[in-house]
Coordinates of C-alpha atoms in Angstrom, one line a residue:
X1 CA -88.7 -120.5 -26.9
X2 CA -90.6 -123.6 -28.1
X3 CA -90.1 -127.0 -26.4
X4 CA -87.0 -128.7 -27.4
X5 CA -87.1 -132.3 -28.5
X6 CA -83.8 -134.1 -27.3
X7 CA -82.0 -137.0 -29.4
X8 CA -80.1 -138.7 -26.6
X9 CA -78.1 -141.9 -26.0
X10 CA -76.5 -143.2 -23.0
X11 CA -73.2 -145.0 -22.7
X12 CA -72.3 -147.2 -19.6
X13 CA -69.7 -146.5 -17.1
X14 CA -68.2 -149.3 -15.4
X15 CA -66.2 -149.8 -12.1
X16 CA -63.5 -152.4 -11.8
X17 CA -65.7 -155.3 -11.4
X18 CA -67.8 -154.6 -14.6
X19 CA -70.8 -153.2 -12.7
X20 CA -72.5 -150.2 -14.0
X21 CA -71.9 -147.1 -11.9
X22 CA -73.2 -144.3 -14.2
X23 CA -74.3 -143.6 -17.7
X24 CA -73.2 -140.7 -19.8
X25 CA -76.0 -138.9 -21.6
X26 CA -75.0 -137.7 -25.0
X27 CA -77.8 -135.5 -26.7
X28 CA -78.5 -133.1 -29.4
X29 CA -81.5 -130.9 -30.1
X30 CA -84.1 -132.0 -32.8
X31 CA -83.8 -130.6 -36.2
X32 CA -87.6 -130.4 -36.1
X33 CA -87.5 -127.1 -34.5
X34 CA -83.7 -126.3 -34.9
X35 CA -84.6 -123.0 -37.0
X36 CA -86.3 -121.4 -33.8
X37 CA -83.3 -122.3 -31.5
X38 CA -81.0 -119.4 -31.2
X39 CA -79.1 -120.2 -28.0
X40 CA -77.6 -123.8 -27.9
X41 CA -76.8 -123.3 -24.3
X42 CA -80.4 -122.4 -23.4
X43 CA -81.6 -125.4 -25.5
X44 CA -79.3 -127.8 -23.6
X45 CA -80.6 -126.5 -20.2
X46 CA -84.1 -126.9 -21.4
X47 CA -83.4 -130.4 -22.5
X48 CA -82.0 -131.2 -19.1
X49 CA -84.9 -129.6 -17.1
X50 CA -87.1 -131.5 -19.1
X51 CA -85.4 -135.0 -18.6
X52 CA -84.7 -134.4 -15.0
X53 CA -87.8 -132.2 -14.0
X54 CA -90.5 -134.6 -15.5
X55 CA -88.9 -137.5 -13.9
X56 CA -87.7 -139.1 -17.1
X57 CA -84.5 -139.8 -15.6
X58 CA -85.6 -142.8 -13.9
X59 CA -86.5 -144.4 -17.3
X60 CA -83.2 -143.5 -18.6
X61 CA -80.7 -144.3 -16.0
X62 CA -82.6 -145.9 -13.0
X63 CA -80.9 -145.1 -9.7
X64 CA -77.3 -144.6 -11.5
X65 CA -75.7 -141.2 -12.0
X66 CA -75.7 -139.3 -15.3
X67 CA -72.5 -137.7 -16.5
X68 CA -73.7 -134.6 -18.7
X69 CA -71.3 -132.6 -20.7
X70 CA -71.5 -128.8 -19.5
X71 CA -70.5 -125.8 -21.7
X72 CA -68.9 -122.7 -20.3
X73 CA -72.3 -121.0 -20.0
X74 CA -73.7 -123.8 -18.2
X75 CA -71.0 -124.0 -15.6
X76 CA -71.1 -120.1 -15.0
X77 CA -75.0 -120.0 -14.8
X78 CA -76.2 -123.7 -14.3
X79 CA -79.7 -124.8 -14.4
X80 CA -81.5 -125.8 -11.3
X81 CA -81.1 -129.6 -11.4
X82 CA -80.6 -132.0 -8.7
X83 CA -77.1 -132.9 -7.7
X84 CA -77.7 -136.3 -6.3
X85 CA -77.6 -138.1 -9.7
X86 CA -75.8 -135.6 -12.1
X87 CA -72.2 -135.4 -12.6
X88 CA -71.2 -132.1 -14.4
X89 CA -68.6 -133.1 -17.1
X90 CA -66.4 -130.2 -18.1
X91 CA -65.6 -130.1 -21.7
X92 CA -62.1 -129.8 -22.6
X93 CA -62.1 -126.8 -24.8
X94 CA -63.4 -124.7 -22.1
X95 CA -60.4 -122.2 -21.0
X96 CA -60.0 -121.9 -17.2
X97 CA -60.5 -118.2 -15.7
X98 CA -62.2 -116.7 -12.7
X99 CA -65.5 -117.0 -13.9
X100 CA -65.2 -120.7 -14.6
X101 CA -63.5 -121.1 -11.3
X102 CA -66.4 -119.4 -9.6
X103 CA -68.9 -121.5 -11.4
X104 CA -67.2 -124.6 -10.4
X105 CA -66.7 -123.7 -7.0
X106 CA -70.6 -123.0 -6.6
X107 CA -71.3 -126.4 -8.4
X108 CA -69.2 -128.1 -5.8
X109 CA -70.5 -126.4 -3.0
X110 CA -74.2 -127.7 -4.3
X111 CA -73.1 -131.1 -4.0
X112 CA -72.5 -131.9 -7.6
X113 CA -69.5 -134.2 -8.5
X114 CA -67.3 -132.6 -11.3
X115 CA -65.4 -134.6 -14.0
X116 CA -62.8 -133.3 -16.4
X117 CA -63.4 -134.7 -20.0
X118 CA -60.4 -135.5 -22.4
X119 CA -58.1 -134.2 -19.7
X120 CA -54.5 -133.3 -20.5
X121 CA -52.3 -132.1 -17.5
X122 CA -50.8 -128.7 -18.7
X123 CA -49.9 -125.7 -16.7
X124 CA -53.1 -124.0 -17.9
X125 CA -55.3 -127.0 -16.9
X126 CA -53.5 -127.7 -13.6
X127 CA -55.8 -125.3 -11.5
X128 CA -58.9 -127.4 -12.5
X129 CA -57.8 -130.3 -10.7
X130 CA -58.7 -128.3 -7.4
X131 CA -62.3 -128.6 -8.4
X132 CA -62.5 -132.1 -9.9
X133 CA -63.6 -135.4 -8.6
X134 CA -63.0 -137.6 -11.7
X135 CA -60.5 -137.1 -14.5
X136 CA -61.5 -138.8 -17.8
X137 CA -58.6 -140.0 -19.9
X138 CA -58.9 -140.7 -23.7
X139 CA -57.0 -144.0 -24.2
X140 CA -57.2 -143.9 -28.0
X141 CA -55.3 -140.7 -28.0
X142 CA -52.3 -142.0 -26.4
X143 CA -49.7 -144.9 -26.7
X144 CA -49.5 -147.3 -23.9
X145 CA -46.2 -145.8 -22.7
X146 CA -48.0 -142.4 -22.8
X147 CA -51.1 -143.6 -20.8
X148 CA -48.9 -145.0 -18.3
X149 CA -46.9 -141.7 -17.8
X150 CA -50.2 -139.7 -17.6
X151 CA -51.4 -142.0 -14.9
X152 CA -48.1 -141.7 -12.9
X153 CA -48.3 -137.7 -13.4
X154 CA -52.0 -137.7 -12.1
X155 CA -51.5 -140.1 -9.2
X156 CA -50.2 -137.5 -6.5
X157 CA -53.5 -135.6 -7.1
X158 CA -55.6 -138.6 -5.6
X159 CA -58.5 -138.4 -8.2
X160 CA -60.7 -140.9 -9.6
X161 CA -59.2 -141.9 -13.1
X162 CA -61.7 -142.9 -15.8
X163 CA -60.5 -144.4 -18.8
X164 CA -62.7 -143.6 -21.8
X165 CA -62.8 -145.0 -25.3
X166 CA -62.0 -148.5 -24.2
X167 CA -62.7 -150.3 -27.4
X168 CA -61.5 -154.0 -26.7
X169 CA -60.6 -156.2 -23.7
X170 CA -56.9 -155.9 -24.0
X171 CA -56.9 -152.2 -23.5
X172 CA -59.4 -152.8 -20.6
X173 CA -56.9 -155.1 -19.1
X174 CA -54.1 -152.6 -19.5
X175 CA -56.2 -150.0 -17.9
X176 CA -56.8 -152.2 -15.0
X177 CA -53.2 -152.8 -14.5
X178 CA -52.7 -149.1 -14.5
X179 CA -55.2 -148.5 -11.7
X180 CA -58.0 -146.8 -13.6
X181 CA -61.1 -147.0 -11.4
X182 CA -63.8 -146.3 -14.0
X183 CA -64.3 -147.4 -17.7
X184 CA -66.3 -146.2 -20.7
X185 CA -66.2 -147.5 -24.2
X186 CA -67.5 -150.5 -26.3
X187 CA -65.1 -153.2 -25.2
X188 CA -68.0 -155.2 -23.7
X189 CA -69.7 -155.7 -26.9
X190 CA -66.5 -157.1 -28.5
X191 CA -65.6 -161.0 -28.2
X192 CA -62.5 -161.7 -26.1
X193 CA -60.9 -164.3 -28.3
X194 CA -58.0 -166.3 -27.1
X195 CA -56.2 -168.1 -30.0
X196 CA -55.6 -171.8 -29.5
X197 CA -58.5 -172.4 -27.3
X198 CA -61.1 -175.0 -28.6
X199 CA -64.7 -174.1 -28.2
X200 CA -66.1 -175.6 -25.0
X201 CA -68.9 -178.4 -25.2
X202 CA -71.1 -176.0 -23.3
X203 CA -70.7 -173.4 -25.9
X204 CA -71.1 -175.8 -28.8
X205 CA -74.4 -176.9 -27.3
X206 CA -75.5 -173.4 -27.2
X207 CA -74.6 -172.6 -30.6
X208 CA -76.4 -176.0 -31.6
X209 CA -79.6 -175.0 -29.6
X210 CA -79.6 -171.5 -31.1
X211 CA -79.0 -173.0 -34.5
X212 CA -82.2 -175.1 -34.0
X213 CA -84.2 -172.5 -32.8
X214 CA -83.4 -169.9 -35.7
X215 CA -83.8 -172.7 -38.5
X216 CA -86.2 -170.9 -41.1
X217 CA -87.6 -174.5 -41.6
X218 CA -88.2 -175.6 -38.0
X219 CA -91.6 -176.9 -36.9
X220 CA -93.5 -176.1 -33.8
X221 CA -92.9 -179.8 -32.3
X222 CA -89.1 -179.5 -32.9
X223 CA -88.9 -176.2 -31.0
X224 CA -90.8 -177.5 -27.8
X225 CA -88.6 -180.6 -27.6
X226 CA -85.5 -178.5 -28.1
X227 CA -86.4 -176.4 -25.0
X228 CA -87.5 -179.2 -23.1
X229 CA -84.1 -180.9 -23.4
X230 CA -82.7 -178.3 -21.0
X231 CA -84.8 -178.3 -17.9
X232 CA -83.3 -175.0 -16.8
X233 CA -83.9 -173.4 -20.1
X234 CA -87.6 -174.7 -19.7
X235 CA -88.0 -173.3 -16.4
X236 CA -86.5 -169.9 -17.5
X237 CA -89.0 -169.7 -20.5
X238 CA -92.1 -170.3 -18.4
X239 CA -90.8 -167.7 -15.7
X240 CA -90.1 -165.2 -18.4
X241 CA -93.6 -165.4 -20.3
X242 CA -95.3 -165.1 -16.8
X243 CA -93.2 -161.8 -16.1
X244 CA -94.8 -158.5 -16.3
X245 CA -92.2 -157.8 -18.9
X246 CA -94.1 -160.0 -21.3
X247 CA -97.6 -159.0 -20.1
X248 CA -99.6 -162.2 -21.0
X249 CA -103.4 -161.9 -19.8
X250 CA -103.1 -165.4 -18.1
X251 CA -100.7 -167.6 -16.4
X252 CA -98.9 -170.2 -18.6
X253 CA -98.0 -173.5 -17.3
X254 CA -96.6 -175.4 -20.3
X255 CA -94.3 -175.0 -23.1
X256 CA -96.9 -175.9 -25.6
X257 CA -99.1 -173.0 -24.0
X258 CA -96.1 -170.5 -24.3
X259 CA -95.4 -171.3 -27.9
X260 CA -99.1 -171.0 -28.9
X261 CA -99.6 -167.8 -27.1
X262 CA -96.5 -166.0 -28.0
X263 CA -96.0 -167.3 -31.3
X264 CA -93.0 -169.5 -32.9
X265 CA -91.0 -166.5 -33.8
X266 CA -91.2 -164.9 -30.3
X267 CA -90.4 -168.0 -28.4
X268 CA -87.5 -168.7 -30.6
X269 CA -86.2 -165.3 -29.7
X270 CA -86.9 -165.6 -26.2
X271 CA -85.1 -168.9 -25.8
X272 CA -82.0 -167.5 -28.0
X273 CA -81.7 -164.7 -25.3
X274 CA -82.1 -167.0 -22.4
X275 CA -79.2 -169.2 -23.7
X276 CA -77.0 -166.4 -24.4
X277 CA -77.7 -164.5 -21.0
X278 CA -77.7 -167.6 -18.8
X279 CA -74.8 -169.6 -20.2
X280 CA -72.4 -166.8 -20.2
X281 CA -70.1 -165.0 -17.4
X282 CA -70.6 -161.8 -19.0
X283 CA -71.6 -158.7 -17.0
X284 CA -75.5 -158.0 -16.9
X285 CA -75.2 -154.8 -19.0
X286 CA -74.4 -156.8 -22.0
X287 CA -77.8 -158.4 -21.7
X288 CA -79.3 -155.0 -21.3
X289 CA -77.5 -153.6 -24.3
X290 CA -78.7 -156.7 -26.5
X291 CA -82.1 -156.6 -25.4
X292 CA -82.5 -152.9 -25.7
X293 CA -81.2 -153.1 -29.2
X294 CA -83.3 -156.0 -30.2
X295 CA -86.5 -154.1 -29.0
X296 CA -85.4 -151.0 -30.8
X297 CA -84.8 -153.1 -34.3
X298 CA -88.1 -154.8 -33.7
X299 CA -90.0 -151.7 -33.0
X300 CA -88.4 -149.8 -36.0
X301 CA -89.1 -152.9 -38.3
X302 CA -92.6 -152.9 -37.2
X303 CA -93.1 -149.3 -38.1
X304 CA -91.3 -149.8 -41.5
X305 CA -92.8 -152.9 -42.7
X306 CA -95.7 -153.9 -40.3
X307 CA -95.5 -157.0 -37.9
X308 CA -94.1 -159.2 -40.7
X309 CA -90.7 -157.9 -40.0
X310 CA -90.7 -157.4 -36.5
X311 CA -89.5 -160.9 -35.1
X312 CA -86.7 -160.7 -37.7
X313 CA -85.9 -157.4 -36.6
X314 CA -85.5 -158.5 -33.0
X315 CA -83.7 -161.5 -33.9
X316 CA -80.9 -159.3 -35.9
X317 CA -80.7 -156.8 -32.9
X318 CA -80.4 -159.7 -30.4
X319 CA -77.7 -161.9 -32.2
X320 CA -75.5 -158.8 -33.2
X321 CA -73.5 -159.4 -29.9
X322 CA -73.6 -163.2 -30.0
X323 CA -69.9 -163.1 -30.5
X324 CA -69.2 -161.1 -27.5
X325 CA -71.3 -163.6 -25.3
X326 CA -69.6 -166.8 -26.6
X327 CA -66.2 -165.0 -27.4
X328 CA -66.2 -166.4 -30.9
X329 CA -65.8 -164.7 -34.2
X330 CA -69.2 -163.7 -35.8
X331 CA -68.3 -165.1 -39.2
X332 CA -67.7 -168.7 -37.5
X333 CA -70.8 -168.4 -35.6
X334 CA -73.0 -167.3 -38.6
X335 CA -71.6 -170.4 -40.5
X336 CA -72.5 -172.8 -37.6
X337 CA -76.0 -171.2 -37.1
X338 CA -76.9 -171.5 -40.7
X339 CA -79.4 -168.4 -40.2
X340 CA -81.8 -167.4 -43.0
X341 CA -79.7 -165.5 -45.6
X342 CA -81.4 -162.0 -44.9
X343 CA -80.8 -162.2 -41.2
X344 CA -77.0 -163.3 -41.6
X345 CA -76.6 -160.5 -44.1
X346 CA -78.0 -158.0 -41.9
X347 CA -75.9 -159.1 -38.8
X348 CA -72.4 -159.5 -40.6
X349 CA -72.7 -156.7 -43.3
X350 CA -75.8 -154.5 -42.2
X351 CA -77.3 -155.2 -45.8
X352 CA -80.9 -155.3 -46.8
X353 CA -83.7 -153.5 -45.1
X354 CA -82.9 -155.3 -41.9
X355 CA -79.3 -154.3 -42.2
X356 CA -80.3 -150.7 -42.7
X357 CA -82.5 -150.7 -39.5
X358 CA -79.6 -152.4 -37.6
X359 CA -76.9 -150.0 -38.8
X360 CA -79.2 -147.0 -37.9
X361 CA -79.9 -148.2 -34.6
X362 CA -76.1 -148.8 -33.9
X363 CA -75.5 -145.2 -35.0
X364 CA -78.2 -143.9 -32.7
X365 CA -76.8 -146.0 -29.7
X366 CA -73.3 -144.1 -30.4
X367 CA -74.8 -140.7 -30.8
X368 CA -73.4 -140.8 -34.4
X369 CA -76.7 -139.1 -35.4
X370 CA -74.8 -137.3 -38.5
X371 CA -74.6 -140.8 -39.8
X372 CA -78.4 -141.9 -39.4
X373 CA -80.2 -142.3 -42.6
X374 CA -83.1 -139.7 -41.8
X375 CA -84.5 -140.1 -45.2
X376 CA -85.2 -143.7 -44.6
X377 CA -87.3 -142.9 -41.4
X378 CA -89.0 -139.8 -43.0
X379 CA -90.2 -142.0 -45.6
X380 CA -92.0 -144.2 -43.2
X381 CA -93.3 -140.9 -41.1
X382 CA -90.9 -141.6 -38.1
X383 CA -89.6 -138.3 -36.8
X384 CA -86.8 -137.6 -34.3
X385 CA -89.4 -137.4 -31.3
X386 CA -90.7 -140.9 -32.2
X387 CA -87.2 -142.3 -32.4
X388 CA -86.2 -140.8 -29.0
X389 CA -89.3 -142.3 -27.6
X390 CA -88.7 -145.8 -29.0
X391 CA -85.2 -145.7 -27.8
X392 CA -86.0 -144.7 -24.3
X393 CA -88.8 -147.4 -24.2
X394 CA -86.6 -150.0 -25.4
X395 CA -84.1 -149.1 -22.6
X396 CA -86.8 -149.4 -20.0
X397 CA -88.4 -152.5 -21.4
X398 CA -84.8 -154.4 -21.6
X399 CA -84.0 -153.4 -18.0
X400 CA -87.1 -154.8 -16.7
X401 CA -86.8 -157.8 -18.7
X402 CA -83.3 -158.3 -17.7
X403 CA -84.2 -157.8 -14.0
X404 CA -87.1 -160.3 -14.0
X405 CA -84.5 -163.0 -14.8
X406 CA -82.3 -162.2 -11.7

């Protein structure tokens, strides 16, 4: 069988302190060689062996664990993968029988953790609990009353409960109160808006600074003076530009030097990121997500339209989650920031070329590959293998960049 090129996306899994403890890896096989693939389970195994066997897993998840969906065949005849970082996630449509029981028993004996995906407690599924460490519950599929009942029914089994598809902070809070230990979903990228609370002075100052930084008419001296008004920001900019994440050939000692070497657009983006990241009480993972998205957009913009669009691509990807950092409606933020029209249109409505790039990046991140506009990328000779490489590199770069600020 020819080598299989995987399309993959990762979704963070958090504990009760909002710290990332694992990532679920979602993937499918590239359509580039789909005609040659006759066994989907074998293709999945080959992808897993490639990612784990070639040590690419460190670039994708670092030292965290990876949740991976297993089909019936993979449970019964598992590929020889290291158990230390892999959590076997049993798909909900796999019927339980003696063969599956034997496979799960061998996996547990080999040291793998086992999670039950979209679990519903019935007479048929109850035997699975003897093999499971983690139970994933789809919170979107149940009312709050139903969810509370499920937790109560599962409590005697003493398993780790994971709430998946947590889409907002209100649901997250409810799941915390119910006693869930792990959480998965896009709630972190949503603003937590409390009605009747005025915008704090510190947030107003951040918005004002980002507005100045992203003014299309702003001049060199104004940028330097804006950054210089905040000693903490000045220090962090210099620390960042001298880090390995930037990779400048020489040590930078002044803001003037930094702006000159990096360029006006790049320094505006870095300053905007630092204002967001260091003036917020949000979890570190939100910074990683935003920076990874910014880099992904930047790299795609470069391939599609050259360096002329690269910095704008980075800005759009970076500011897409500004509302989550500042807990304010995006429309209000865009009005205050007075960004160039093509940037605000891309961020709010996903319109224009930048908007198309951002929308496709969002689809890719969420493993919604059937919605990706593959024709757009094909027109610019970007294939699925390149997209996967850009995504993986963006994750690695974002992780290193955020870590350099700790």
